Coordinates of C-alpha atoms and ligand atoms in Angstrom, one line a residue:
M1323 CA 0.0 0.0 0.0
L1324 CA 1.4 3.4 -1.0
I1325 CA 1.0 6.0 1.8
L1326 CA 1.9 9.7 1.5
G1327 CA 2.9 11.1 4.8
T1328 CA 3.1 14.8 5.7
E1329 CA 4.5 16.4 8.9
S1330 CA 4.2 20.0 9.8
S1331 CA 3.7 20.1 13.6
C1332 CA 6.9 22.0 14.6
D1333 CA 9.8 23.3 12.6
D1334 CA 10.2 20.7 9.8
T1335 CA 8.0 20.5 6.7
S1336 CA 8.4 16.9 5.6
V1337 CA 6.7 14.8 3.0
A1338 CA 7.4 11.1 2.1
L1339 CA 5.9 8.4 0.0
L1340 CA 6.2 4.9 1.5
D1341 CA 5.5 1.4 0.2
C1342 CA 4.1 -0.3 3.3
S1343 CA 3.2 -4.0 3.6
A1344 CA 3.6 -6.9 6.0
K1345 CA 7.2 -7.0 4.7
G1346 CA 8.1 -3.6 6.0
Y1347 CA 8.0 0.2 5.5
F1348 CA 10.1 1.3 2.5
V1349 CA 10.6 5.0 1.5
L1350 CA 10.2 5.5 -2.2
S1351 CA 10.6 9.3 -2.2
E1352 CA 11.0 12.0 0.5
K1353 CA 11.7 15.7 0.9
T1354 CA 12.2 17.8 4.0
A1355 CA 12.5 21.5 4.5
S1356 CA 14.0 22.4 7.9
Q1357 CA 13.4 25.8 9.5
I1358 CA 16.1 25.6 12.1
D1359 CA 18.3 28.3 10.5
I1360 CA 15.4 30.8 10.8
H1361 CA 14.2 29.9 14.3
K1362 CA 17.9 29.9 15.6
K1363 CA 17.9 33.7 15.4
Y1364 CA 15.1 33.8 18.0
G1365 CA 16.5 31.0 20.3
G1366 CA 13.5 28.7 19.7
V1367 CA 10.5 28.0 17.4
V1368 CA 8.3 31.1 16.6
P1369 CA 4.9 29.7 15.8
E1370 CA 3.8 32.4 13.4
I1371 CA 7.0 32.2 11.4
A1372 CA 6.8 28.4 11.4
G1373 CA 3.2 28.5 10.0
R1374 CA 4.3 30.8 7.2
M1375 CA 7.3 28.6 6.3
H1376 CA 5.2 25.5 6.2
A1377 CA 2.7 27.2 4.0
E1378 CA 5.5 28.2 1.6
K1379 CA 7.0 24.7 1.4
I1380 CA 4.3 22.1 1.7
I1381 CA 2.9 22.1 -1.8
P1382 CA 6.2 22.2 -3.6
L1383 CA 7.4 19.3 -1.4
I1384 CA 4.3 17.2 -2.1
E1385 CA 4.7 17.9 -5.8
A1386 CA 8.4 16.9 -5.7
V1387 CA 7.7 13.7 -3.7
L1388 CA 4.9 12.6 -6.0
E1389 CA 6.7 13.3 -9.3
N1390 CA 7.0 10.2 -11.4
Q1391 CA 5.4 8.1 -8.6
P1392 CA 2.1 6.2 -8.7
K1393 CA -1.0 7.6 -7.0
P1394 CA -0.9 7.0 -3.2
H1395 CA -3.6 4.8 -1.7
A1396 CA -3.9 7.1 1.3
I1397 CA -2.6 10.4 2.7
A1398 CA -1.5 10.3 6.4
I1399 CA -1.0 13.7 8.0
T1400 CA 0.1 14.9 11.5
S1401 CA -3.2 16.3 13.0
G1402 CA -1.6 16.8 16.4
P1403 CA -0.1 17.3 18.9
G1404 CA 1.9 20.3 17.9
L1405 CA 1.8 24.0 16.9
I1406 CA -1.6 25.0 15.6
T1407 CA 0.0 27.2 13.0
G1408 CA 1.8 24.3 11.3
L1409 CA -0.8 21.7 11.9
L1410 CA -3.4 23.8 10.1
V1411 CA -1.2 24.1 7.0
G1412 CA -0.8 20.3 6.9
V1413 CA -4.5 19.7 7.3
E1414 CA -5.5 22.2 4.6
A1415 CA -2.9 20.9 2.1
A1416 CA -3.9 17.3 2.6
R1417 CA -7.6 18.1 2.6
T1418 CA -7.3 19.7 -0.8
L1419 CA -5.2 16.9 -2.3
S1420 CA -7.6 14.4 -0.9
Y1421 CA -10.6 16.1 -2.5
I1422 CA -8.9 16.8 -5.9
R1423 CA -7.4 13.3 -6.4
N1424 CA -10.0 11.4 -4.4
I1425 CA -7.5 9.8 -2.0
P1426 CA -8.6 8.8 1.6
L1427 CA -7.1 10.8 4.5
I1428 CA -5.7 9.4 7.8
S1429 CA -5.5 11.6 10.8
T1430 CA -2.2 10.6 12.5
N1431 CA -0.8 11.4 15.9
H1432 CA 2.7 12.8 15.9
L1433 CA 3.9 10.6 18.7
E1434 CA 2.6 7.5 17.0
G1435 CA 4.8 8.5 14.1
H1436 CA 7.8 8.6 16.4
I1437 CA 7.0 5.1 17.5
Y1438 CA 6.8 3.8 14.0
S1439 CA 10.0 5.7 12.9
T1440 CA 12.0 2.7 14.2
Q1441 CA 10.6 0.6 11.4
I1442 CA 11.4 2.8 8.4
V1443 CA 13.8 1.6 5.8
E1444 CA 15.3 4.0 3.3
K1445 CA 15.4 2.2 -0.1
K1446 CA 13.5 -0.8 -1.2
S1447 CA 16.2 -2.2 -3.4
E1448 CA 19.2 -2.0 -1.1
T1449 CA 18.1 -2.7 2.5
A1450 CA 16.1 -5.4 4.3
A1451 CA 13.1 -4.7 6.4
K1452 CA 13.5 -4.1 10.1
K1453 CA 12.7 -6.8 12.6
Q1454 CA 8.9 -6.5 13.3
T1455 CA 7.8 -5.2 16.7
Q1456 CA 6.8 -7.9 19.1
F1457 CA 4.1 -7.0 21.7
P1458 CA 3.8 -5.9 24.4
A1459 CA 6.2 -3.0 23.4
L1460 CA 7.4 -0.4 25.8
C1461 CA 7.9 2.9 24.1
L1462 CA 10.0 5.8 25.4
I1463 CA 9.1 8.9 23.4
V1464 CA 11.5 11.8 24.0
S1465 CA 11.2 14.9 21.9
G1466 CA 11.2 18.7 22.2
G1467 CA 7.6 18.7 23.3
H1468 CA 7.1 15.3 24.9
T1469 CA 8.6 12.7 27.3
E1470 CA 6.3 9.7 27.7
L1471 CA 6.5 6.1 28.5
V1472 CA 3.8 4.3 26.6
L1473 CA 2.8 0.6 26.6
M1474 CA 1.7 -0.8 23.3
K1475 CA -0.3 -4.1 23.5
K1476 CA -0.8 -4.3 19.7
H1477 CA -0.8 -1.9 16.7
G1478 CA -2.9 1.1 17.6
S1479 CA -3.4 0.3 21.3
Y1480 CA -1.6 2.7 23.6
K1481 CA -1.6 3.0 27.4
L1482 CA 0.2 6.0 29.0
L1483 CA 2.4 4.8 31.9
G1484 CA 3.9 8.1 32.6
A1485 CA 4.9 11.5 31.2
T1486 CA 6.7 14.7 32.2
K1487 CA 5.1 16.9 34.7
D1488 CA 6.8 20.0 33.3
D1489 CA 9.6 20.3 30.7
A1490 CA 10.2 17.6 28.1
A1491 CA 13.7 16.0 27.8
G1492 CA 14.4 17.8 24.5
E1493 CA 13.2 21.1 26.0
C1494 CA 15.6 20.5 28.9
F1495 CA 18.5 19.9 26.6
D1496 CA 17.5 23.1 24.6
K1497 CA 17.1 25.2 27.7
G1498 CA 20.4 24.0 29.3
A1499 CA 22.2 24.8 26.0
K1500 CA 20.7 28.3 26.0
L1501 CA 22.0 28.9 29.5
I1502 CA 25.6 28.4 28.2
G1503 CA 25.0 30.4 25.0
L1504 CA 24.6 27.5 22.6
P1505 CA 22.2 27.9 19.6
Y1506 CA 18.8 26.2 19.2
P1507 CA 18.3 23.3 19.0
G1508 CA 20.6 22.6 22.0
G1509 CA 20.4 18.8 22.3
P1510 CA 22.8 18.0 19.5
Q1511 CA 25.2 20.8 20.7
I1512 CA 25.3 19.5 24.2
S1513 CA 25.8 15.9 23.2
K1514 CA 28.7 16.9 20.9
L1515 CA 30.5 18.9 23.6
A1516 CA 29.7 16.2 26.2
L1517 CA 31.8 13.7 24.3
T1518 CA 35.1 15.0 25.8
G1519 CA 33.7 16.0 29.2
N1520 CA 33.6 14.4 32.6
T1521 CA 30.1 13.2 33.5
Q1522 CA 30.9 13.3 37.2
A1523 CA 32.3 16.8 37.3
I1524 CA 29.1 18.5 38.5
H1525 CA 26.4 16.7 40.4
F1526 CA 23.1 17.8 38.9
P1527 CA 19.9 16.4 40.5
R1528 CA 18.0 13.4 38.9
P1529 CA 14.5 14.7 39.6
M1530 CA 11.8 12.1 40.6
I1531 CA 14.2 9.3 39.8
D1532 CA 13.1 6.9 42.5
N1533 CA 9.6 8.1 43.4
G1534 CA 8.2 4.8 42.2
D1535 CA 6.1 5.9 39.3
Y1536 CA 6.8 6.4 35.6
N1537 CA 6.5 10.2 35.5
F1538 CA 9.4 12.6 34.8
S1539 CA 10.3 16.2 35.8
F1540 CA 13.1 18.2 34.2
S1541 CA 12.4 21.8 35.2
G1542 CA 14.3 21.3 38.5
L1543 CA 17.4 20.2 36.6
K1544 CA 17.3 23.3 34.5
T1545 CA 17.0 25.5 37.6
S1546 CA 19.8 23.7 39.3
A1547 CA 22.0 24.3 36.2
L1548 CA 20.9 28.0 36.3
Y1549 CA 22.0 28.4 39.9
W1550 CA 25.3 26.6 39.3
L1551 CA 26.0 28.9 36.4
R1552 CA 25.2 31.9 38.5
D1553 CA 28.1 31.0 40.8
H1554 CA 30.6 29.9 38.1
T1555 CA 31.6 32.3 35.3
L1556 CA 32.2 30.8 31.9
T1557 CA 35.1 32.4 30.1
D1558 CA 36.5 31.0 26.9
G1559 CA 35.0 27.5 27.5
T1560 CA 36.3 27.3 31.1
F1561 CA 34.5 27.9 34.4
E1562 CA 36.2 30.3 36.9
Q1563 CA 35.6 29.6 40.6
T1564 CA 36.2 25.9 40.0
P1565 CA 39.4 24.6 41.6
N1566 CA 40.1 22.2 38.8
K1567 CA 39.0 24.5 36.0
L1568 CA 36.0 22.7 34.8
T1569 CA 35.2 23.2 31.1
I1570 CA 32.0 23.6 29.1
H1571 CA 32.6 20.0 28.1
D1572 CA 32.3 18.9 31.7
F1573 CA 29.1 20.9 32.2
C1574 CA 27.5 19.4 29.1
A1575 CA 28.6 15.8 30.0
S1576 CA 27.2 16.2 33.6
F1577 CA 24.0 17.8 32.4
E1578 CA 23.4 15.2 29.7
Q1579 CA 24.2 12.3 32.1
A1580 CA 21.6 13.6 34.6
I1581 CA 18.9 13.5 31.8
I1582 CA 20.0 10.1 30.6
D1583 CA 20.1 8.6 34.0
V1584 CA 16.5 9.5 34.7
L1585 CA 15.3 8.3 31.2
V1586 CA 17.1 5.0 31.5
Y1587 CA 16.1 4.3 35.1
K1588 CA 12.4 5.0 34.5
T1589 CA 12.4 2.9 31.4
M1590 CA 14.0 -0.1 33.2
H1591 CA 11.5 0.4 36.1
A1592 CA 8.6 0.1 33.6
A1593 CA 10.3 -2.8 31.8
K1594 CA 10.5 -4.7 35.1
K1595 CA 6.8 -4.3 35.7
Y1596 CA 5.5 -4.9 32.2
N1597 CA 8.0 -7.4 30.8
P1598 CA 7.9 -6.1 27.2
K1599 CA 9.1 -8.1 24.2
T1600 CA 10.3 -4.9 22.5
I1601 CA 11.6 -1.6 23.9
I1602 CA 11.2 1.3 21.4
L1603 CA 13.1 4.6 21.7
G1604 CA 11.7 7.4 19.5
G1605 CA 11.5 11.2 19.2
G1606 CA 14.2 13.8 18.4
V1607 CA 16.2 13.0 21.6
S1608 CA 16.5 9.4 20.4
A1609 CA 19.3 10.8 18.1
N1610 CA 21.4 11.1 21.3
K1611 CA 24.1 8.5 21.0
K1612 CA 24.8 8.2 24.7
L1613 CA 21.1 7.6 25.4
R1614 CA 21.0 4.9 22.8
E1615 CA 24.1 3.2 24.1
S1616 CA 23.0 3.5 27.8
L1617 CA 19.6 2.0 27.1
Q1618 CA 21.0 -0.7 25.0
A1619 CA 23.6 -1.7 27.6
E1620 CA 20.9 -1.8 30.4
I1621 CA 18.6 -3.9 28.2
N1622 CA 21.4 -6.3 27.3
T1623 CA 22.2 -6.8 31.0
R1624 CA 18.7 -6.9 32.5
F1625 CA 16.4 -8.0 29.7
P1626 CA 18.6 -9.9 27.3
T1627 CA 15.7 -11.4 25.4
T1628 CA 14.0 -8.0 24.8
D1629 CA 14.5 -6.5 21.4
F1630 CA 15.6 -2.8 21.3
Q1631 CA 14.3 -0.7 18.4
I1632 CA 15.6 2.7 17.5
P1633 CA 15.1 4.8 14.4
E1634 CA 17.9 5.4 11.9
F1635 CA 19.4 8.8 12.8
K1636 CA 17.8 10.4 9.8
Y1637 CA 14.3 9.4 11.1
A1638 CA 14.8 10.4 14.8
M1639 CA 13.9 14.0 14.1
D1640 CA 10.5 14.9 12.8
N1641 CA 9.8 13.5 9.3
G1642 CA 6.9 12.7 7.0
A1643 CA 8.0 9.0 6.6
M1644 CA 7.2 8.2 10.2
I1645 CA 3.7 9.6 9.7
A1646 CA 3.1 7.5 6.7
A1647 CA 4.4 4.4 8.5
A1648 CA 2.0 5.0 11.5
G1649 CA -0.8 5.9 9.1
Y1650 CA -0.4 2.5 7.3
H1651 CA -1.9 0.7 10.3
H1652 CA -4.9 3.0 10.3
A1653 CA -5.3 2.4 6.5
L1654 CA -5.4 -1.4 7.1
K1655 CA -8.3 -0.8 9.4
K1656 CA -9.9 1.7 7.0
D1657 CA -9.7 4.2 9.8
F1658 CA -10.0 7.2 7.4
T1659 CA -11.3 10.7 8.0
S1660 CA -13.3 12.6 5.4
W1661 CA -11.7 15.7 3.9
K1662 CA -14.8 17.6 5.2
K1663 CA -14.1 16.5 8.8
I1664 CA -10.4 16.4 9.3
T1665 CA -9.1 19.0 11.8
A1666 CA -6.0 20.1 13.5
N1667 CA -5.8 18.9 17.1
P1668 CA -2.9 20.7 18.9
N1669 CA -3.4 18.9 22.2
W1670 CA -4.2 15.4 20.9
R1671 CA -3.0 12.8 23.4
L1672 CA -1.8 9.5 22.0
A1673 CA -2.8 7.6 25.1
A1674 CA -4.7 8.0 28.4
Ligands
KG4_6 O1 11.0 15.0 17.7 P1 11.6 16.3 17.4 O2 12.4 16.5 16.1 O3 10.6 17.5 17.5 C1 9.5 17.5 18.4 O4 8.6 16.7 18.2 O5 9.7 18.2 19.4 O6 12.6 16.6 18.7 C2 13.4 17.8 18.7 C3 14.2 17.7 20.0 C4 14.9 19.0 20.3 O7 14.6 19.4 21.6 C5 16.4 18.7 20.2 O8 17.3 19.4 21.0 C6 16.4 17.2 20.5 O9 15.2 16.7 19.9 N1 17.6 16.5 20.0 C7 18.5 16.0 20.8 C8 19.5 15.5 20.0 N2 19.1 15.7 18.7 C9 17.9 16.3 18.7 N3 18.6 16.0 22.2 C10 19.7 15.4 22.7 N4 20.7 14.8 21.9 C11 20.7 14.9 20.6 N5 21.7 14.3 19.9
ZN7 ZN1 8.6 15.1 17.1

């Protein structure tokens, strides 16, 4: 089944055509326009600018992706959660295409897309399909807007085990980065600088780590970093007032480690209770190599028979391919929404 996926919930306009079947999810054609360079100037995503940029890009991208390709069987779009300015653009573009070309529409949840991102394979001819997800699957979704642990009993069935009470993990990376003058998005910058730093140099708190539930909180960590920075002046990459001249690398490594420790601990805590056959890591923060390695190591040691699924780096950040992959399962069930009824849903929760 050929599924066209579109994504416009934040700062990437992305469109992809996938060939989906029981054999796997193969990308036939894809195009993405990132807005990062524009939002960087403002230190974060400006919703009005994002909406305008999506409106400029989405139709040319759809045209480019569909060029010389057969007609899709369905169009899957991100209807939520996300910024209303971007979601509306995606909804209107897809609604119009659906009406003109008589193609059914699938309203898709962005977080469901991140879960299915682990299954995407870039080119049909060259690469084999990914190992299929075995259920129950425990999903850790970590992005700029969300941090959730979700239990999946089968395709389309989601139970929320826990979520962040305040900032998302990606947001925490971004805010921490901003405090030391790094540009948006801060996650990749922090993880790069952290490579040569000492993770034990500064002891940042691990909020809510052993409170027994599966919820998260990251705003205290950000505040703790803010207070630490108030007492230690950063000059040319080195912190004054530290006896051993700690560097920006040490700060990044310690900050990153605090976030990773909480994410890994909570995921293992949930795995112990729910005994998943698969653990899935998805969302922009899943691009973090240390998080991938730490989770993999813990799973190998504590749950050696559990399969660990992560997206290719390319599909960790927002993309249209993951929306098509998630939409495929709705298409199988004929879970379509009429072009007359489809709407943007900025606060759509994947699971309760
Ligand atoms: O999923 P995503 O592309 O957009 C949302 O749905 O929010 O996630 C973006 C987030 C940003 O906060 C960004 O800093 C974070 O993912 N991120 C990372 C890394 N790469 C992207 N965080 C930590 N380490 C990385 N390597
Ligand atoms: Zn995302």
